[in-house]
Coordinates of C-alpha atoms in Angstrom, one line a residue:
M1 CA -220.4 -63.4 -111.0
K2 CA -218.9 -60.5 -109.1
K3 CA -216.1 -61.3 -106.7
P4 CA -214.7 -58.4 -104.8
K5 CA -211.3 -58.5 -103.2
R6 CA -209.9 -55.8 -101.0
K7 CA -206.5 -55.3 -99.4
N8 CA -206.7 -52.6 -96.7
H9 CA -203.9 -50.0 -96.4
A10 CA -203.2 -49.8 -92.7
G11 CA -201.6 -46.4 -92.5
R12 CA -201.3 -43.9 -89.8
Q13 CA -203.0 -40.5 -90.0
L14 CA -199.8 -38.9 -91.2
L15 CA -199.4 -41.4 -94.0
A16 CA -203.0 -40.7 -95.1
S17 CA -202.2 -37.0 -95.2
L18 CA -199.1 -37.5 -97.3
V19 CA -201.1 -39.6 -99.7
L20 CA -203.9 -37.1 -100.1
V21 CA -201.9 -33.9 -100.0
G22 CA -199.3 -35.5 -102.4
L23 CA -196.2 -34.5 -100.4
A24 CA -194.0 -36.8 -102.5
T25 CA -195.9 -37.2 -105.7
G26 CA -193.2 -38.1 -108.1
I27 CA -190.5 -40.2 -106.6
F28 CA -186.8 -40.2 -107.3
I29 CA -186.8 -43.0 -109.9
Y30 CA -183.6 -42.6 -111.9
S31 CA -180.5 -40.9 -110.8
S32 CA -176.7 -40.6 -111.2
Y33 CA -175.9 -43.4 -108.8
Q34 CA -172.2 -42.8 -109.1
H35 CA -172.8 -39.6 -107.2
R36 CA -174.8 -41.1 -104.4
D37 CA -174.1 -42.5 -100.9
L38 CA -177.3 -44.1 -99.9
R39 CA -176.3 -44.4 -96.3
A40 CA -175.8 -40.6 -96.0
G41 CA -179.4 -39.6 -96.9
K42 CA -181.8 -38.7 -94.1
P43 CA -185.6 -38.6 -94.8
F44 CA -187.4 -35.4 -94.1
V45 CA -189.2 -35.5 -90.7
P46 CA -191.5 -32.5 -90.2
K47 CA -192.0 -30.8 -86.9
E48 CA -195.4 -29.8 -85.6
E49 CA -197.2 -27.3 -87.8
L50 CA -198.6 -24.0 -86.4
P51 CA -202.3 -23.4 -86.4
L52 CA -203.5 -21.6 -89.6
A53 CA -204.6 -18.6 -87.5
T54 CA -201.2 -18.0 -86.0
Q55 CA -200.0 -14.4 -86.5
L56 CA -196.6 -14.0 -88.1
T57 CA -194.5 -10.8 -87.8
P58 CA -193.0 -9.1 -90.9
A59 CA -189.5 -10.1 -89.7
Q60 CA -190.5 -13.8 -89.3
M61 CA -192.0 -13.9 -92.8
K62 CA -189.1 -12.0 -94.4
E63 CA -186.7 -14.6 -93.1
D64 CA -188.8 -17.5 -94.2
L65 CA -189.4 -16.0 -97.6
A66 CA -185.7 -15.5 -98.1
T67 CA -185.2 -19.2 -97.2
F68 CA -187.9 -20.3 -99.6
E69 CA -186.4 -18.1 -102.4
K70 CA -182.9 -19.6 -101.8
Q71 CA -184.2 -23.2 -101.9
L72 CA -186.1 -22.5 -105.2
A73 CA -183.0 -21.0 -106.7
Q74 CA -180.7 -23.9 -105.6
V75 CA -182.9 -26.9 -106.0
H76 CA -185.4 -26.6 -108.9
P77 CA -184.1 -27.5 -112.5
A78 CA -186.1 -24.6 -114.0
T79 CA -184.1 -22.1 -112.0
A80 CA -180.6 -23.3 -112.9
G81 CA -180.2 -20.3 -115.2
G82 CA -181.8 -17.9 -112.8
F83 CA -185.4 -16.9 -112.1
S84 CA -187.8 -16.1 -114.9
D85 CA -189.3 -12.6 -115.1
E86 CA -192.6 -14.1 -113.9
T87 CA -191.0 -15.6 -110.8
K88 CA -189.0 -12.4 -110.1
A89 CA -192.2 -10.3 -110.3
A90 CA -194.0 -12.8 -107.9
L91 CA -191.1 -12.6 -105.4
E92 CA -191.2 -8.8 -105.5
Q93 CA -194.9 -8.8 -104.8
A94 CA -194.4 -11.3 -102.0
K95 CA -191.8 -9.1 -100.3
K96 CA -194.2 -6.2 -100.4
S97 CA -197.0 -8.4 -99.0
V98 CA -195.0 -9.6 -95.9
K99 CA -194.4 -6.0 -94.7
S100 CA -197.5 -6.3 -92.5
P101 CA -198.5 -9.1 -90.1
K102 CA -200.1 -12.1 -91.7
K103 CA -201.6 -15.4 -90.5
V104 CA -199.9 -18.7 -91.4
S105 CA -202.8 -19.3 -93.8
E106 CA -202.1 -16.1 -95.6
F107 CA -198.4 -16.5 -95.8
T108 CA -198.9 -20.0 -97.2
T109 CA -200.9 -18.4 -100.1
I110 CA -198.1 -15.9 -100.7
L111 CA -195.5 -18.6 -100.9
N112 CA -197.6 -20.7 -103.3
Q113 CA -198.2 -17.7 -105.6
V114 CA -194.4 -17.6 -106.0
A115 CA -194.1 -21.4 -106.4
A116 CA -196.9 -21.5 -109.0
T117 CA -194.8 -19.5 -111.5
L118 CA -192.5 -22.5 -111.9
Q119 CA -195.4 -24.3 -113.6
D120 CA -194.7 -27.5 -111.6
G121 CA -197.4 -29.1 -109.5
H122 CA -194.9 -30.9 -107.3
T123 CA -193.3 -27.6 -106.1
A124 CA -195.4 -25.9 -103.4
A125 CA -195.9 -25.0 -99.8
V126 CA -198.1 -27.7 -98.3
R127 CA -200.2 -28.5 -95.2
L128 CA -199.6 -32.0 -93.8
S129 CA -202.1 -32.0 -90.9
D130 CA -205.2 -31.0 -92.8
R131 CA -208.8 -32.1 -92.0
Q132 CA -211.3 -32.1 -94.8
I133 CA -215.0 -32.6 -95.7
P134 CA -215.2 -36.4 -96.3
A135 CA -216.4 -36.2 -99.9
Q136 CA -215.2 -36.6 -103.4
L137 CA -215.9 -34.0 -106.0
R138 CA -216.0 -33.8 -109.8
Y139 CA -215.5 -30.6 -111.9
I140 CA -217.9 -30.6 -114.8
E141 CA -218.3 -27.6 -117.1
D142 CA -217.2 -25.0 -114.5
K143 CA -219.3 -26.5 -111.7
L144 CA -218.5 -28.8 -108.9
Y145 CA -220.6 -31.8 -108.0
V146 CA -220.4 -34.4 -105.3
K147 CA -219.3 -37.9 -106.5
N148 CA -219.6 -39.6 -103.1
Y149 CA -219.8 -38.7 -99.4
S150 CA -218.4 -40.9 -96.6
P151 CA -218.8 -39.2 -93.2
P152 CA -216.7 -40.9 -90.4
Q153 CA -218.4 -42.7 -87.6
P154 CA -218.1 -41.1 -85.1
V155 CA -216.8 -37.7 -86.2
Q156 CA -213.2 -37.3 -85.1
P157 CA -212.6 -34.3 -82.8
A158 CA -209.6 -32.0 -83.2
E159 CA -206.5 -32.8 -81.3
N160 CA -207.0 -30.1 -78.7
G161 CA -210.6 -31.4 -78.0
E162 CA -212.1 -28.0 -78.6
G163 CA -212.9 -28.1 -82.3
S164 CA -210.6 -26.6 -84.9
E165 CA -207.0 -25.7 -84.2
N166 CA -207.8 -22.3 -85.7
E167 CA -209.7 -20.8 -82.8
E168 CA -209.7 -17.3 -84.4
E169 CA -212.6 -17.0 -86.7
A170 CA -211.9 -16.8 -90.4
E171 CA -213.0 -13.7 -92.3
P172 CA -216.8 -14.0 -92.6
A173 CA -218.6 -13.8 -96.0
T174 CA -220.6 -10.7 -96.8
D175 CA -224.4 -10.7 -97.0
E176 CA -224.1 -10.7 -100.8
E177 CA -221.9 -13.8 -100.6
D178 CA -223.9 -15.9 -98.2
G179 CA -225.0 -18.3 -100.9
G180 CA -228.6 -18.1 -99.7
E181 CA -228.0 -20.6 -97.0
S182 CA -229.9 -18.7 -94.3
A183 CA -233.2 -19.4 -96.3
A184 CA -232.4 -22.9 -97.4
A185 CA -234.1 -26.0 -96.1
D186 CA -232.3 -28.8 -94.3
G187 CA -230.8 -31.1 -96.9
G188 CA -229.6 -33.8 -94.6
Q189 CA -226.3 -35.3 -95.8
L190 CA -224.5 -34.6 -99.1
Q191 CA -225.6 -36.8 -101.9
P192 CA -224.0 -37.9 -105.2
G193 CA -224.9 -35.4 -107.9
D194 CA -225.3 -32.4 -105.6
E195 CA -224.0 -29.2 -107.2
L196 CA -222.0 -27.1 -104.7
V197 CA -223.2 -23.6 -104.2
S198 CA -221.3 -22.4 -101.1
I199 CA -219.5 -23.6 -98.0
G200 CA -219.8 -21.8 -94.7
G201 CA -221.5 -19.0 -96.6
V202 CA -218.6 -18.5 -99.0
P203 CA -219.6 -19.0 -102.7
I204 CA -217.8 -21.8 -104.5
S205 CA -216.6 -19.3 -107.1
R206 CA -214.7 -17.4 -104.4
I207 CA -213.0 -20.6 -103.2
T208 CA -212.1 -21.8 -106.7
G209 CA -210.8 -18.3 -107.5
R210 CA -208.3 -18.5 -104.6
L211 CA -207.2 -21.9 -105.8
K212 CA -206.6 -20.7 -109.3
V213 CA -204.0 -18.1 -108.2
I214 CA -201.9 -20.6 -106.4
T215 CA -202.2 -23.5 -109.0
P216 CA -199.5 -23.9 -111.7
T217 CA -200.7 -24.1 -115.3
E218 CA -198.5 -27.1 -115.9
T219 CA -200.6 -28.4 -118.8
G220 CA -202.7 -25.3 -119.4
R221 CA -200.9 -23.1 -121.9
S222 CA -202.3 -23.1 -125.4
D223 CA -200.2 -22.7 -128.5
S224 CA -200.8 -19.0 -128.4
G225 CA -199.4 -18.8 -124.9
T226 CA -202.8 -18.0 -123.4
V227 CA -203.4 -19.4 -119.9
K228 CA -206.5 -21.5 -119.6
N229 CA -207.8 -23.8 -116.9
S230 CA -205.3 -26.6 -116.5
G231 CA -205.6 -30.2 -115.4
L232 CA -203.9 -29.2 -112.2
F233 CA -206.6 -26.6 -111.5
Y234 CA -209.3 -29.2 -112.0
R235 CA -207.4 -31.6 -109.8
A236 CA -207.1 -28.8 -107.1
C237 CA -210.8 -28.2 -107.2
E238 CA -211.6 -31.9 -106.9
N239 CA -208.9 -32.8 -104.3
D240 CA -208.0 -29.6 -102.4
L241 CA -211.1 -27.5 -102.2
L242 CA -212.6 -29.5 -99.3
R243 CA -209.5 -29.2 -97.1
E244 CA -209.7 -27.1 -94.0
S245 CA -206.6 -25.0 -95.1
T246 CA -208.3 -24.1 -98.4
L247 CA -211.7 -23.3 -96.8
Y248 CA -210.1 -21.3 -94.0
A249 CA -208.0 -19.3 -96.5
A250 CA -211.2 -18.4 -98.4
G251 CA -213.0 -17.1 -95.3
V252 CA -214.9 -20.2 -94.0
D253 CA -215.2 -20.4 -90.2
T254 CA -214.0 -23.9 -89.4
S255 CA -213.7 -23.5 -85.6
S256 CA -216.7 -25.7 -84.8
G257 CA -215.4 -28.7 -86.7
T258 CA -218.4 -28.7 -89.0
V259 CA -219.5 -26.5 -91.9
A260 CA -222.7 -25.7 -93.7
V261 CA -222.7 -26.7 -97.4
A262 CA -225.3 -25.3 -99.7
V263 CA -226.1 -27.4 -102.8
Q264 CA -228.5 -27.5 -105.7
R265 CA -230.5 -30.7 -105.6
G266 CA -233.4 -31.5 -107.8
G267 CA -234.0 -27.9 -108.7
L268 CA -234.0 -26.7 -105.1
Q269 CA -231.2 -25.2 -103.0
V270 CA -230.7 -27.0 -99.7
T271 CA -228.2 -26.9 -96.9
C272 CA -226.3 -29.9 -95.5
T273 CA -224.0 -29.9 -92.4
A274 CA -220.7 -31.7 -93.0
P275 CA -217.9 -32.5 -90.6
L276 CA -214.2 -31.8 -91.0
A277 CA -212.3 -35.0 -90.4
D278 CA -208.9 -36.6 -90.8
P279 CA -208.6 -38.1 -94.3
A280 CA -209.2 -41.8 -94.5
A281 CA -206.3 -44.0 -95.9
P282 CA -207.2 -45.4 -99.3
S283 CA -206.9 -49.0 -100.2
F284 CA -206.2 -51.2 -103.3
S285 CA -209.0 -53.4 -104.5
Y286 CA -210.1 -55.6 -107.5
T287 CA -213.4 -56.9 -108.9
I288 CA -213.9 -59.6 -111.4
E289 CA -217.0 -59.9 -113.5
S290 CA -217.8 -61.7 -116.8
G291 CA -214.1 -62.1 -117.6
V292 CA -213.2 -58.5 -116.9
C293 CA -211.0 -57.4 -113.9
Q294 CA -211.1 -53.9 -112.6
L295 CA -207.8 -53.3 -110.7
V296 CA -208.4 -50.1 -108.6
L297 CA -205.2 -48.3 -107.6
P298 CA -206.1 -45.1 -105.8
Y299 CA -202.5 -44.4 -104.8
C300 CA -199.0 -45.7 -105.7
D301 CA -196.9 -47.8 -103.5
S302 CA -193.8 -50.0 -104.2
G303 CA -193.6 -51.8 -100.9
K304 CA -194.4 -55.3 -99.7
E305 CA -198.1 -54.7 -99.3
A306 CA -198.5 -53.5 -102.9
A307 CA -196.5 -56.5 -104.1
S308 CA -198.6 -58.9 -102.1
F309 CA -201.8 -57.3 -103.4
L310 CA -200.8 -57.6 -107.1
K311 CA -199.7 -61.2 -106.6
E312 CA -203.1 -62.0 -105.1
A313 CA -205.0 -60.1 -107.8
F314 CA -203.2 -61.6 -110.7
G315 CA -203.5 -65.1 -109.1
A316 CA -207.3 -64.6 -109.2
I317 CA -207.1 -63.2 -112.7
K318 CA -205.4 -66.4 -113.9
Q319 CA -207.7 -68.7 -111.9
Q320 CA -210.9 -67.0 -113.2
K321 CA -209.6 -66.8 -116.8
V322 CA -209.9 -63.1 -117.1
H323 CA -209.6 -61.8 -120.7
T324 CA -209.7 -58.0 -120.1
L325 CA -207.8 -56.1 -117.4
V326 CA -208.8 -52.5 -116.4
V327 CA -206.2 -50.7 -114.4
D328 CA -208.1 -47.9 -112.7
L329 CA -205.9 -44.9 -111.9
R330 CA -208.6 -42.3 -111.6
Q331 CA -207.8 -39.6 -109.0
N332 CA -204.5 -41.3 -108.2
G333 CA -202.1 -38.5 -107.4
G334 CA -199.0 -40.7 -107.1
S335 CA -198.3 -40.6 -103.4
G336 CA -194.5 -40.9 -103.7
S337 CA -193.8 -44.4 -105.0
D338 CA -193.5 -45.8 -108.5
M339 CA -195.5 -49.0 -109.1
T340 CA -194.3 -49.5 -112.7
A341 CA -191.6 -52.0 -111.7
L342 CA -194.2 -54.0 -109.7
L343 CA -197.0 -54.0 -112.2
M344 CA -195.4 -54.3 -115.6
P345 CA -193.9 -57.8 -115.1
Y346 CA -197.5 -59.1 -115.0
I347 CA -198.1 -57.5 -118.5
D348 CA -197.1 -59.2 -121.7
V349 CA -194.7 -56.7 -123.3
D350 CA -191.0 -57.1 -124.1
N351 CA -189.8 -53.7 -123.1
V352 CA -191.0 -50.9 -120.9
K353 CA -191.1 -47.5 -122.6
Q354 CA -191.5 -44.7 -120.2
F355 CA -188.7 -42.0 -120.0
S356 CA -185.8 -41.2 -122.3
N357 CA -183.7 -39.3 -119.8
T358 CA -183.7 -37.3 -116.6
V359 CA -181.8 -34.2 -115.5
T360 CA -180.9 -34.2 -111.9
R361 CA -179.9 -31.0 -110.1
Y362 CA -177.7 -31.2 -107.1
S363 CA -178.1 -29.1 -104.0
D364 CA -177.5 -29.1 -100.3
L365 CA -181.1 -30.0 -99.6
A366 CA -181.1 -32.9 -102.1
A367 CA -177.8 -34.1 -100.8
A368 CA -179.0 -34.1 -97.2
Q369 CA -182.1 -36.2 -98.0
L370 CA -181.0 -38.4 -100.9
G371 CA -177.3 -38.9 -100.1
Y372 CA -175.7 -37.2 -103.1
R373 CA -172.0 -36.6 -102.9
L374 CA -172.4 -33.4 -105.0
T375 CA -174.2 -30.2 -103.9
T376 CA -174.0 -28.2 -107.1
G377 CA -174.3 -28.8 -110.8
S378 CA -176.5 -31.2 -112.8
A379 CA -176.3 -34.6 -114.4
L380 CA -178.1 -36.1 -117.4
T381 CA -179.0 -39.8 -117.2
D382 CA -180.1 -41.7 -120.3
I383 CA -182.9 -44.3 -119.7
G384 CA -184.3 -45.5 -122.9
L385 CA -186.1 -48.9 -123.2
Q386 CA -186.1 -51.0 -120.1
K387 CA -186.4 -54.8 -120.5
N388 CA -189.6 -56.1 -118.9
E389 CA -188.8 -59.0 -116.5
R390 CA -192.0 -61.0 -117.1
Q391 CA -193.7 -63.0 -114.4
S392 CA -193.7 -66.5 -115.9
D393 CA -196.4 -67.9 -113.7
L394 CA -199.0 -65.1 -113.6
L395 CA -198.4 -63.3 -116.9
F396 CA -201.5 -61.6 -118.2
T397 CA -201.8 -61.9 -122.0
G398 CA -205.3 -60.4 -122.6
Q399 CA -206.5 -56.9 -123.5
V400 CA -205.5 -54.1 -121.1
Y401 CA -207.2 -50.7 -120.5
C402 CA -206.1 -47.9 -118.2
L403 CA -208.6 -45.4 -116.8
I404 CA -207.3 -41.9 -116.4
D405 CA -208.7 -38.4 -115.5
E406 CA -207.6 -35.0 -114.4
G407 CA -206.9 -36.4 -110.9
V408 CA -204.0 -38.6 -112.2
Y409 CA -200.6 -37.0 -111.4
G410 CA -197.1 -37.8 -110.3
T411 CA -196.1 -41.5 -110.3
A412 CA -199.6 -42.5 -111.3
N413 CA -199.1 -40.5 -114.5
D414 CA -195.7 -42.2 -114.9
L415 CA -197.4 -45.6 -114.6
A416 CA -200.1 -44.7 -117.2
I417 CA -197.3 -43.5 -119.6
A418 CA -195.5 -46.9 -119.2
L419 CA -198.7 -48.9 -119.9
H420 CA -199.6 -46.8 -122.9
D421 CA -196.2 -46.1 -124.5
S422 CA -195.1 -49.7 -124.1
G423 CA -198.1 -50.8 -126.2
A424 CA -199.7 -52.6 -123.3
A425 CA -202.9 -50.6 -122.7
K426 CA -205.5 -48.3 -124.2
L427 CA -206.1 -45.1 -122.2
V428 CA -209.8 -44.4 -121.4
G429 CA -211.0 -41.1 -119.9
S430 CA -209.8 -37.6 -120.0
D431 CA -206.4 -35.7 -120.0
T432 CA -204.3 -36.2 -116.9
A433 CA -203.1 -33.3 -114.8
A434 CA -199.4 -33.8 -115.4
A435 CA -197.2 -32.7 -118.3
S436 CA -195.8 -35.6 -120.3
T437 CA -192.3 -34.1 -119.9
G438 CA -192.0 -32.2 -116.6
Y439 CA -190.5 -32.0 -113.2
G440 CA -190.6 -34.3 -110.2
A441 CA -188.8 -36.2 -107.5
P442 CA -189.4 -33.4 -104.9
V443 CA -187.3 -32.9 -101.8
S444 CA -188.9 -31.3 -98.7
G445 CA -188.2 -28.8 -96.0
Q446 CA -189.8 -26.7 -93.3
L447 CA -189.5 -23.0 -92.7
K448 CA -188.1 -22.0 -89.4
N449 CA -190.6 -19.3 -88.2
S450 CA -193.9 -20.2 -89.8
G451 CA -193.5 -24.0 -89.6
I452 CA -194.8 -24.2 -93.2
C453 CA -193.6 -27.3 -95.0
Y454 CA -192.6 -27.2 -98.7
R455 CA -191.5 -29.5 -101.5
I456 CA -189.4 -28.6 -104.5
S457 CA -188.7 -30.8 -107.5
H458 CA -185.0 -31.6 -108.2
Q459 CA -185.4 -33.5 -111.5
K460 CA -186.7 -32.9 -115.0
I461 CA -188.0 -36.1 -116.6
T462 CA -188.5 -36.5 -120.4
R463 CA -191.1 -38.8 -121.8
F464 CA -189.7 -41.4 -124.2
A465 CA -192.4 -40.9 -126.8
D466 CA -194.4 -37.8 -127.7
S467 CA -192.3 -35.7 -125.3
D468 CA -193.8 -32.4 -126.5
A469 CA -197.3 -33.4 -125.6
A470 CA -198.9 -31.1 -123.0
A471 CA -200.5 -34.0 -121.1
L472 CA -201.3 -37.7 -121.3
T473 CA -204.4 -37.9 -123.5
P474 CA -206.8 -40.9 -123.8
D475 CA -207.3 -43.2 -126.7
I476 CA -211.0 -43.3 -125.9
A477 CA -212.3 -40.0 -124.6
V478 CA -215.0 -40.1 -121.9
K479 CA -217.0 -37.1 -120.5
I480 CA -218.8 -37.6 -117.2
T481 CA -222.1 -35.9 -116.4
P482 CA -223.9 -34.8 -113.2
Q483 CA -226.6 -37.4 -114.1
E484 CA -223.9 -40.1 -114.0
L485 CA -222.8 -39.1 -110.5
A486 CA -226.4 -39.0 -109.2
S487 CA -227.1 -42.5 -110.6
Q488 CA -223.8 -43.8 -109.5
S489 CA -223.1 -45.2 -113.0
D490 CA -219.6 -45.4 -114.5
S491 CA -219.2 -44.1 -118.1
H492 CA -215.5 -45.0 -118.1
L493 CA -216.2 -48.7 -117.5
Q494 CA -219.1 -48.5 -120.0
A495 CA -216.7 -47.3 -122.6
V496 CA -214.4 -50.2 -121.9
W497 CA -217.3 -52.7 -122.2
E498 CA -218.3 -51.2 -125.5
D499 CA -214.7 -51.4 -126.9
V500 CA -214.4 -55.0 -125.7
K501 CA -217.6 -55.9 -127.7
K502 CA -216.1 -54.3 -130.8
Q503 CA -213.0 -56.5 -130.5
K504 CA -215.1 -59.7 -130.6

């Protein structure tokens, strides 16, 4: 018998934006506490962002670029010994690019081309107030498909009541790039399994091409040093491509608040009209069926609501005699909080094996936000094995699986590492987007003239086991197909069921 339970996450629009954009993916987990004054830190509070179409002068961009360069040099662990040749070249190109007026959208791209050279998905210029097409995508063999579509009811208007904040039209696509939408039939709403062809007349290849130049190859360098598509690029295609800021930068006119989306469906090309809406806040949920519990964690949170949800879920797990737990982290980008300390006490392991050490870099920016007493230098903190404080009443002693994919990043990746490396769970799915040993715990800022927000990692975190691995890889590999999306089946769960049968 299927028994769904759901705990809604009552978040404001800003919180939803932070979750989906991933402003704080990767939390400050471990630190040199002897150098901290917790009362002195002040959280970053952004001011209102400028419309994407706002024109910036060369002088304004020159000043903001200098600020961004200074913060990268002072905050990020990778720049402690100076900028790499790749970063230096990107900065020189950026300084040339800002010699002529640019829109906020264009300047954001310039900043991200610089940030991408640090090969760290946490470090970037970000857009906090970003509408998007309300759909989920999956990247399969160099094509993008719709996983699901959930239009808001009713469609939410822009804050100014006149459609998009970006009243100036974006650069139109050429006749050759119109994706054939003018001749397409009405396709109604987007449907699972639809293959994206173009948005607003702009080919999908053009939009993904723009994403590629601003996405770090954190896990995408082969042994020969050749850059290939990385998990972060796949994650960007699946999570960032439908955002208004991405579409506008690629030349899509978003001023009406709706866009035309051309798709391949059943061998025909049809056009759907989709709204741009504020992102919906995700929620935790669980489902129990035939002794198997699927615990769906679409974001990470370490607060009271998450603690209450887990207590409720594991209470039901005990009551219904669940023998198999499936922790579903697919498309979880982290969202700023580490759930490891909340979840692991319910799992029957003696010790939590996650990270061996962290290197914390001190700076004015980190000191202001996190209360460090030091503003220069670095500190190494050993972590090692952490004793697991088991929940005596609701401890789960059965088989555990953890579902992962290229959408898993930040603290979600940290949680998957803890489950796997502690010997608690089998990983099912595909490689995650994050490097096993990488950067995190970003601090944030906002540029004076452009109003562009940014985040910069200030820690390097080393995985306890297999620290040289490029990414977290599954024990049971699963490849999804367009047919699976169209039929709304789930190959990840099917793989779990098959493995459970083998254990009997």
